[in-house]
Amino acid sequence: MTGRLFALVDGNSFYCSCERVFDPRLEGVPVVVLSNNDGCAIARTTEAKALGIKMGDPYFKIRGLVRRHGVRVFSSNYALYGDMSARVNETLARFSPEIEVYSIDESFLDLSSGIGGDAVAYAQEIRAMVRRWTGIPTCVGLGRSKVLAKAANRWAKTHPEFAGVCDLTDQALRDCVLAAIPVADVWGIGPAFARRLMAHGITTAAALRDIDNRRARQILTVVGGRIVQELRGVSCLPLELVAPTQQGCAVTRSFGRPVTELSEMADAVAAFATRAGEKLREHGLVAGVMQLFMHTSRFNDDPPCSSATSVRLLEATDDTLELVGHARRGVERIWRDGYRFVKAGVLLTDLVPAAAAPRPLFGGRDRARSARLMAAIDDINRRFGRDTVAPAGAGLACGWRPRAEHRSRRYTTRFDELPIAL
DNA sequence: TCTGGGGTCCTAGGACCC
DNA sequence: TCTGGGGTCCTAGGACCC
């Protein structure tokens, strides 16, 4: 059977590999990149995985291991990873115009037409060029559907004898690989679905492929029905060549230490609203609804408290000053004295393109004036660094700031942090 | 002492309307 | 004694992804 051919190209231990590109001394040693606030391990090199460090392990629990084995630890540096990701995708686009940038470290290519000859050799070319031009090592999975390309990629990553490329268009190999993949490892099957499937005696990807459609939908809803089709090589998840308009925009953070004062919380959400406004303007969107939340830790014996509100804005906006005003007033309404809050956030929804936003019949914002002011602020912050200009209280280094004690330099996006060749 | 952040999609259930 | 049914919209919550 022939048909569609998808490739999934995935950066190996992507964040760690980005760090290695700019510091060759990290080659061959265990490296870990931590989540925001230096909370958990979210990327590990094979050397770090071999030490037993798991995805999502809290940093304070692996600190002993890190010290004993000389693991190199980094705070996450999204400016660097985002820029490296863009370079990888520019390279990939030379191999197929049909590319879906699925996440910061994964892209699907549609290779259905135009590669002629040997798909595995073509995939090896892709890997070699990405490595040469960006320094990032990758693996490539080939399959007749996105779910199969995902499975192939995973197999290539965990089986070095495949030399970084696994092609599941071959039926014998496909049957063998799907029979060996636990159902929980199939793309789209999370812990809850996996439990349901196991309860029905379905434990492998091959077993899931072989159940009938009605049963699949019964156990897993319509989502599962599509996964089963894809496992059979029937492509029903199309490549998304243009990113759909964003539905929401969130800025949320864990604090470097608990927040117990309203004034401090108000400054924090003002900072979140400021960043959210920047993100809206980067995408040319305005928001119609703001949601706010804050909560205490669920990992200790502090009295639990979770407080939230939702504000419908009279007129959709991307104006930082308005957003900050709503955030400060909202947080005053939901504030509760006597609790130790460890996290809060601002979510903007009901997003529409700024040009398409309805205007109120009377009054309303002075859009032109607001746009000029925001453009000026964004320009200054682009040139001189984020938070050079920020609303009062929203930009200063404060006690609640998340920790980032191991951040590498923003080698590629800041002149003052460029790598230096000696 | 110390446990991430930012998304999407689907479903169930209530409100509302005719 | 006897109290509809079906459609739509909205929201909250759950599931998934990286």
XYZ file of C-alpha atoms (C1' of nucleotides) in Angstrom, chain A residues 35-36 58 226 247 250 252-254 299 343, chain B residues 1-11:
22
model
C 11.475 24.329 34.100
C 10.619 27.883 35.084
C 11.580 18.076 41.094
C -9.086 8.957 14.783
C -7.622 30.967 21.041
C -1.735 32.876 29.197
C 1.259 32.330 34.671
C 4.149 31.835 37.092
C 5.123 30.096 40.262
C 2.500 19.977 48.033
C 1.295 30.776 41.900
C 13.250 25.658 52.117
C 12.584 23.696 47.053
C 7.254 20.216 42.624
C 6.641 24.441 35.117
C 4.127 26.920 31.565
C 1.305 27.297 27.615
C -1.609 25.444 24.585
C -5.832 22.511 22.109
C -10.014 19.794 21.781
C -14.110 17.337 23.525
C -18.057 16.418 26.558
